[in-house]
CSV table of C-alpha atoms in Angstrom, one decimal:
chain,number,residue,atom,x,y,z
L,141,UNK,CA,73.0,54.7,-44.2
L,142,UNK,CA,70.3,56.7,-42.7
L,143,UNK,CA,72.4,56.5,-38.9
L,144,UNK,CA,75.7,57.5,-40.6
L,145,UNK,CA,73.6,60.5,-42.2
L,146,UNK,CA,72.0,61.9,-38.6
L,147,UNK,CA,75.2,61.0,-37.2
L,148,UNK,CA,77.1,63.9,-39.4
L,149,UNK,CA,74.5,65.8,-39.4
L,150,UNK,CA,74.6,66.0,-35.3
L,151,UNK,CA,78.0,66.1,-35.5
L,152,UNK,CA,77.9,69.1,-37.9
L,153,UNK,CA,75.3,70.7,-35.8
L,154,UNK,CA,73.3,70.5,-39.0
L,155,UNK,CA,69.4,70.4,-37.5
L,156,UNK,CA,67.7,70.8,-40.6
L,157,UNK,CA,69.2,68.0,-42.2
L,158,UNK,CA,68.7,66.0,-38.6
L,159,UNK,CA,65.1,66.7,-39.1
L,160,UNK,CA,64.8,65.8,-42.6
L,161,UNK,CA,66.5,62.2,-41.6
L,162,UNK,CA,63.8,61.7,-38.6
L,163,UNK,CA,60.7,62.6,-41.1
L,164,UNK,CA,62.2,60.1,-43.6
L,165,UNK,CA,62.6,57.7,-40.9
L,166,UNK,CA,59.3,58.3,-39.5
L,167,UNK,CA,57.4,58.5,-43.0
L,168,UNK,CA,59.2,55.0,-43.8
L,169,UNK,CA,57.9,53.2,-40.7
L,170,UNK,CA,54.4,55.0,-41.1
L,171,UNK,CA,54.2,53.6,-44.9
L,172,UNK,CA,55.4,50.2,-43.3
L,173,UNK,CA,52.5,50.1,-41.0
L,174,UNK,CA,50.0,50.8,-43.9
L,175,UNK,CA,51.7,48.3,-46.5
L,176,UNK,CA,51.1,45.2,-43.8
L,177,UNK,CA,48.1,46.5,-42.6
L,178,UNK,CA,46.7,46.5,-46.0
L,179,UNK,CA,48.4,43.3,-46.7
L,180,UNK,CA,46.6,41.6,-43.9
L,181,UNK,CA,43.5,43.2,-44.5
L,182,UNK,CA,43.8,41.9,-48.5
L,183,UNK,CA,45.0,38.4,-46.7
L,184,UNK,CA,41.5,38.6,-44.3
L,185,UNK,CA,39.2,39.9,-47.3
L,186,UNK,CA,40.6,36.7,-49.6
L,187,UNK,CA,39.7,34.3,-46.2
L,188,UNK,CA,36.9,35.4,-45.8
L,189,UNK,CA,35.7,35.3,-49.4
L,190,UNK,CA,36.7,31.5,-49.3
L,191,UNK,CA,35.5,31.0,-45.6
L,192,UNK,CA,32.0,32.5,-47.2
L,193,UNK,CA,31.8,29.9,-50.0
L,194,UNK,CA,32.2,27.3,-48.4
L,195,UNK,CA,29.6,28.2,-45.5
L,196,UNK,CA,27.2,28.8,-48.0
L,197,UNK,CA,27.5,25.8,-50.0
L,198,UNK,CA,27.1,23.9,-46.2
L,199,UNK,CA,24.3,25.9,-45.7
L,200,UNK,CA,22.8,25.2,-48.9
L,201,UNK,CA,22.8,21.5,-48.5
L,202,UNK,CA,21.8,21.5,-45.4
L,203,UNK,CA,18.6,23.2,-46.9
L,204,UNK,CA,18.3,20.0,-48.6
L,205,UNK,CA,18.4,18.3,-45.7
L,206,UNK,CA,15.8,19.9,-44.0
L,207,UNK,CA,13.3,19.5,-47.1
L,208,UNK,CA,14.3,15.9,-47.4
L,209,UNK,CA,13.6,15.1,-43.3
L,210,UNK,CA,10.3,17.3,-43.5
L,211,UNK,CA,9.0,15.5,-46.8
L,212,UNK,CA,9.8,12.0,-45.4
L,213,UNK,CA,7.9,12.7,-42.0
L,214,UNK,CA,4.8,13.9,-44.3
L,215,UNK,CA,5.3,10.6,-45.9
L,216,UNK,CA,5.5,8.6,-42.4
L,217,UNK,CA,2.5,10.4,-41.4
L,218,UNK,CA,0.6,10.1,-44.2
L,219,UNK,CA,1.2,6.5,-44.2
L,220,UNK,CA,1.1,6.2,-40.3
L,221,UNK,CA,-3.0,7.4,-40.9
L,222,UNK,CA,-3.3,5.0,-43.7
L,223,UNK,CA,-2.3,2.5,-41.5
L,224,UNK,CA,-3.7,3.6,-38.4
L,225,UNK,CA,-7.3,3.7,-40.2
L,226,UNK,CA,-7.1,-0.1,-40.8
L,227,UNK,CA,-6.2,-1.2,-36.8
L,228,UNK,CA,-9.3,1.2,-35.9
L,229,UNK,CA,-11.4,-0.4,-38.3
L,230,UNK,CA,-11.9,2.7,-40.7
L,231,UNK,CA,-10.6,0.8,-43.6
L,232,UNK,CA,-9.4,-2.5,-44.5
L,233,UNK,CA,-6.2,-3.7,-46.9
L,234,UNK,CA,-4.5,-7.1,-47.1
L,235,UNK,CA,-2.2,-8.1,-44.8
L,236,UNK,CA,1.1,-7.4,-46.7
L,237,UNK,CA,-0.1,-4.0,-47.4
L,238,UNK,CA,-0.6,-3.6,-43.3
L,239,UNK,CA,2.8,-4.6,-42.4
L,240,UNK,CA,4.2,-2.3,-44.7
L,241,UNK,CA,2.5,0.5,-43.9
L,242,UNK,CA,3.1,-0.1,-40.3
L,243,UNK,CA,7.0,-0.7,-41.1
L,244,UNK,CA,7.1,2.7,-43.0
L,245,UNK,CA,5.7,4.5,-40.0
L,246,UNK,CA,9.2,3.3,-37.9
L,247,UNK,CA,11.2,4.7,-40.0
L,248,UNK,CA,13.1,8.2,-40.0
L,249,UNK,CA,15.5,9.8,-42.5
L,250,UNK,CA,19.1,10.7,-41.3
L,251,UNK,CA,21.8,12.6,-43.2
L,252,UNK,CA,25.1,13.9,-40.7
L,253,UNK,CA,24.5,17.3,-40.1
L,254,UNK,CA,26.9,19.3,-42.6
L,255,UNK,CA,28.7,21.7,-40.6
L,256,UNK,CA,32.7,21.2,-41.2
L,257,UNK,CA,33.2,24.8,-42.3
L,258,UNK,CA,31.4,26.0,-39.8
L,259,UNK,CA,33.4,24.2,-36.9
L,260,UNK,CA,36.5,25.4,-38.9
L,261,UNK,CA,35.2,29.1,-38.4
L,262,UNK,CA,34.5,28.6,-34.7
L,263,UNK,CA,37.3,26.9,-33.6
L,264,UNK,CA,39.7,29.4,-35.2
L,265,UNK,CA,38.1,32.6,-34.3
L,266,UNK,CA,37.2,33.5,-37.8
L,267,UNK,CA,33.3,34.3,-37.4
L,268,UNK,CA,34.2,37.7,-38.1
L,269,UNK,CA,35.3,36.9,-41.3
L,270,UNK,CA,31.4,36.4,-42.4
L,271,UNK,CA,30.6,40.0,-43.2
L,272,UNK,CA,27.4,39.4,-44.5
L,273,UNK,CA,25.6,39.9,-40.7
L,274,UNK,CA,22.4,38.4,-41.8
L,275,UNK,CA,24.4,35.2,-43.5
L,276,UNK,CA,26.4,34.9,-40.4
L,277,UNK,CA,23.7,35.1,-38.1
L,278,UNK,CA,21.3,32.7,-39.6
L,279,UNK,CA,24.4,29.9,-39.5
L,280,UNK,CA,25.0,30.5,-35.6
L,281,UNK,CA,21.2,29.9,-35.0
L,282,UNK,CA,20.8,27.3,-37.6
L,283,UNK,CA,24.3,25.5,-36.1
L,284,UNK,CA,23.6,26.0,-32.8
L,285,UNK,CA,19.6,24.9,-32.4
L,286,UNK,CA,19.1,23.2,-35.5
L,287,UNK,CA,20.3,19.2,-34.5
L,288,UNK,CA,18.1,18.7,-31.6
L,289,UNK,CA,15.3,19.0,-33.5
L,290,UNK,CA,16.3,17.7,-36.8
L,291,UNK,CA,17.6,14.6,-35.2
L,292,UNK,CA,14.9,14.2,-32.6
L,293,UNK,CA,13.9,10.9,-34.3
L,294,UNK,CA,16.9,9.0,-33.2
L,295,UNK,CA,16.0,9.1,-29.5
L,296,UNK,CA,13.1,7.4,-28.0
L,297,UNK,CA,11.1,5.8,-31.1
L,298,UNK,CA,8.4,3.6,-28.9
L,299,UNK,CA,6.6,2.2,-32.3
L,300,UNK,CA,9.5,1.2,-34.1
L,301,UNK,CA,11.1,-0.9,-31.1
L,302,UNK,CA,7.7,-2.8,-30.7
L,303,UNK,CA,7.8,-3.6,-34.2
L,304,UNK,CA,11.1,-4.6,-34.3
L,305,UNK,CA,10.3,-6.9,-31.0
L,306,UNK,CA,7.8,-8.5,-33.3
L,307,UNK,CA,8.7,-8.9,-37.1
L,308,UNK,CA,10.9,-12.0,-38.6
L,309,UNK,CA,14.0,-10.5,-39.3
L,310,UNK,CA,14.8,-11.8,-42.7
L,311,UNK,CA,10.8,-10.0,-43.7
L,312,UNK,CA,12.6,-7.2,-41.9
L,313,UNK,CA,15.4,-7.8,-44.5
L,314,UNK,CA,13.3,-7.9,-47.5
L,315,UNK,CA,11.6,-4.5,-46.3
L,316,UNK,CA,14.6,-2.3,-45.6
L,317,UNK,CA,14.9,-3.6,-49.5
L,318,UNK,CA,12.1,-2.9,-51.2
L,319,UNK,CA,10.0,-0.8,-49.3
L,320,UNK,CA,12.6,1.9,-48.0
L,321,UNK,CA,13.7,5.4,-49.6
L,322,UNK,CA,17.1,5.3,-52.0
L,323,UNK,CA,20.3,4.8,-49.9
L,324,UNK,CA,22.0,6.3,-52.5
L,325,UNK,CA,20.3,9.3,-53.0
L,326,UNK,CA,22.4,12.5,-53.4
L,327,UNK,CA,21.9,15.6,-51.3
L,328,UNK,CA,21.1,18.5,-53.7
L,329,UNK,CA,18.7,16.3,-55.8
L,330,UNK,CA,15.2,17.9,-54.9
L,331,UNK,CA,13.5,15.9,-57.2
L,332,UNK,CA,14.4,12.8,-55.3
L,333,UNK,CA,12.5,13.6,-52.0
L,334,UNK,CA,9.0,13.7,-53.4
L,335,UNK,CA,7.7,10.4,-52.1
L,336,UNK,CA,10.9,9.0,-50.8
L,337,UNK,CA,8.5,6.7,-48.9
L,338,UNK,CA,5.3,6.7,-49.7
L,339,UNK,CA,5.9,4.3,-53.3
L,340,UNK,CA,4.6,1.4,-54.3
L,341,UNK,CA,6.2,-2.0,-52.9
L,342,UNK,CA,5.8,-5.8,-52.5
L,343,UNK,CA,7.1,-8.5,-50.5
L,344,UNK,CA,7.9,-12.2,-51.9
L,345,UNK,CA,8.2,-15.2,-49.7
L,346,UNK,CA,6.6,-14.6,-46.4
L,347,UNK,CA,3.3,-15.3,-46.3
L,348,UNK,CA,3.7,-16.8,-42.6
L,349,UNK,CA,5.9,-13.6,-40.8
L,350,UNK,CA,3.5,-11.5,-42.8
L,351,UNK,CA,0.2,-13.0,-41.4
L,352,UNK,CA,1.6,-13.4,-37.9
L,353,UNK,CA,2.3,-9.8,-37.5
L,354,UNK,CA,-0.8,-8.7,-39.6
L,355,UNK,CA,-2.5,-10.5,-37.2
L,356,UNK,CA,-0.8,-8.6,-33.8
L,357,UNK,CA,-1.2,-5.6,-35.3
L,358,UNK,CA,-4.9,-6.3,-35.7
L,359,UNK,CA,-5.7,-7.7,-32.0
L,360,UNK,CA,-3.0,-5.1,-30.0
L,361,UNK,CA,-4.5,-1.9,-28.8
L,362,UNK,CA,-1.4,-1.1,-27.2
L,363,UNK,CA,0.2,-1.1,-31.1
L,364,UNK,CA,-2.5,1.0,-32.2
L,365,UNK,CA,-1.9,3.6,-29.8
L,366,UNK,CA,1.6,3.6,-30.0
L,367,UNK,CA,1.1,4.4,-33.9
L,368,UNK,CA,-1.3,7.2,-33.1
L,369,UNK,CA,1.2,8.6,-31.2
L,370,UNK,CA,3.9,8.0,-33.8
L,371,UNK,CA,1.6,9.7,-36.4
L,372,UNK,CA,0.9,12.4,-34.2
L,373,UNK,CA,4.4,13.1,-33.3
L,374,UNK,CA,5.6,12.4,-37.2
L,375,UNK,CA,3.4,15.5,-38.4
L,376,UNK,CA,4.2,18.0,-35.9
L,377,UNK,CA,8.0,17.4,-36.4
L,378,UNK,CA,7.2,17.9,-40.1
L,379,UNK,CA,5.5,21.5,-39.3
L,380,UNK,CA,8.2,22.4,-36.8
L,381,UNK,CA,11.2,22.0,-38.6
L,382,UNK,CA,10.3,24.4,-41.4
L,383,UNK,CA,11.0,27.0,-39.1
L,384,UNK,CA,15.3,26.2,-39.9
L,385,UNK,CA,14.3,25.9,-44.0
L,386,UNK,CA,12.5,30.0,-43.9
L,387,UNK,CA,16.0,30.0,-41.3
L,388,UNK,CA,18.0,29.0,-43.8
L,389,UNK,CA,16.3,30.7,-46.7
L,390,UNK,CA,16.5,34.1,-45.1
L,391,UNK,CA,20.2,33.5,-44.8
L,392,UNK,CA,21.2,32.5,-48.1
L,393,UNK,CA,19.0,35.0,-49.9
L,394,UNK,CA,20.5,38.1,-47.9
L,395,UNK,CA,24.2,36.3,-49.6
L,396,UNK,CA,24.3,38.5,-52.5
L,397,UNK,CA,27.1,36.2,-54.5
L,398,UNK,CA,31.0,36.2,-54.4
L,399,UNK,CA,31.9,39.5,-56.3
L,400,UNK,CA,30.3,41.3,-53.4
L,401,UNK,CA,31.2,42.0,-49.8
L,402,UNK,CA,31.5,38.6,-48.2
């Protein structure tokens, strides 16, 4: 329609109504650009919004996480001295009570590192969706430092091969359940991480395993100073890693909520 119209137009030597056709031409592409342009920008506001969310509620159990792995290494310390104490004659407990003590300093909390949404972002080239700079910023750090020392525990654990080298496996058994944290804790509950380990436990049935390790643990220096270490090590990984929970924290405070500017 518009064609036919600059074509008579020309043909009737008509410029003004040539020009005319052109501006109309021109204003409609113009007004195109602008309508997808804000369409995609609407489209990108929307993603990120949603992209946001859902790195924020990552984030914010991953803040559980690192609470939950920082309390349980104050409770494998704390029991790691208890312990400790006794094989350097500073104390003295019954046997059962030692092997316990000296199981609970092996141990180390896991939870998989939360980071789906995150990868998601990455991998598509959406980072630039997360507006909120200080948000964004404290997930690329958290994301990108954060596992090597949150999962440091599942490399080299000297103490908790030499007891496993030692102890009966079906006492073993009988530890992992009765004297370990909740398996079916749920990430979020705070109130579930005071004392995941350090609580009161027994053992039924193994006098003999019990006494036989009591009874290396008591006579092995090399066990005591591989728990020293374990205690030492424990506690310092439990001051360290609160550097990613005021990470974390600084993050999600600076998120000001949904209705705003993600």
């Amino acid at each position: 329609m518009i064609l036919s119209r600059i074509a008579k137009a020309l043909k009737d030597q008509n410029w003004l109504a040539v020009g005319i056709e052109f501006i109309i031409v021109i204003a409609g592409v113009v007004i195109g650009f602008q309508v997808t342009a804000w369409n995609e920008d609407r489209l990108s506001a929307i993603r990120g919004t949603e992209l946001t969310e859902r790195l924020v509620a990552d984030l914010r159990d991953e803040q559980w996480r690192v609470a939950a792995t920082r309390n349980y290494l104050i409770d494998v310390a704390a029991i790691g001295e208890r312990t400790l104490a006794v094989l350097e004659g500073e104390a003295e407990i019954s046997d059962e009570a030692l092997v316990i003590g000296a199981y609970r300093a092996t141990q180390y909390f896991w939870s998989g590192l939360i980071r789906g949404t995150y990868d998601e972002i990455v991998a598509s080239g959406e980072i630039g969706l997360i507006r909120n700079t200080a948000l964004r910023d404290s997930a690329v750090e958290y994301y990108g430092s954060s596992p090597t020392a949150l999962l440091i525990e599942l490399g080299e654990a000297p103490f908790r091969n030499a007891i496993r080298e030692r102890i009966d496996p079906e006492l073993h058994r009988d530890l992992v359940a009765s004297c370990t944290e909740d398996v079916n804790i749920q990430i979020g509950d705070y109130a579930a991480i005071e004392a995941m380990l350090d609580f009161p436990c027994r053992i039924e049935g193994h006098d003999a395993a019990i006494a036989r390790l009591a009874t290396e643990l008591r006579g092995s220096q090399d066990l005591t100073n591989l728990l020293r270490r374990r205690v030492i090590e424990a506690a310092q990984q439990s001051t360290s890693i609160q550097y990613y929970g005021r990470l974390l924290e600084t993050g999600l405070a600076a998120y000001p909520g949904p209705d705003a500017t993600p």
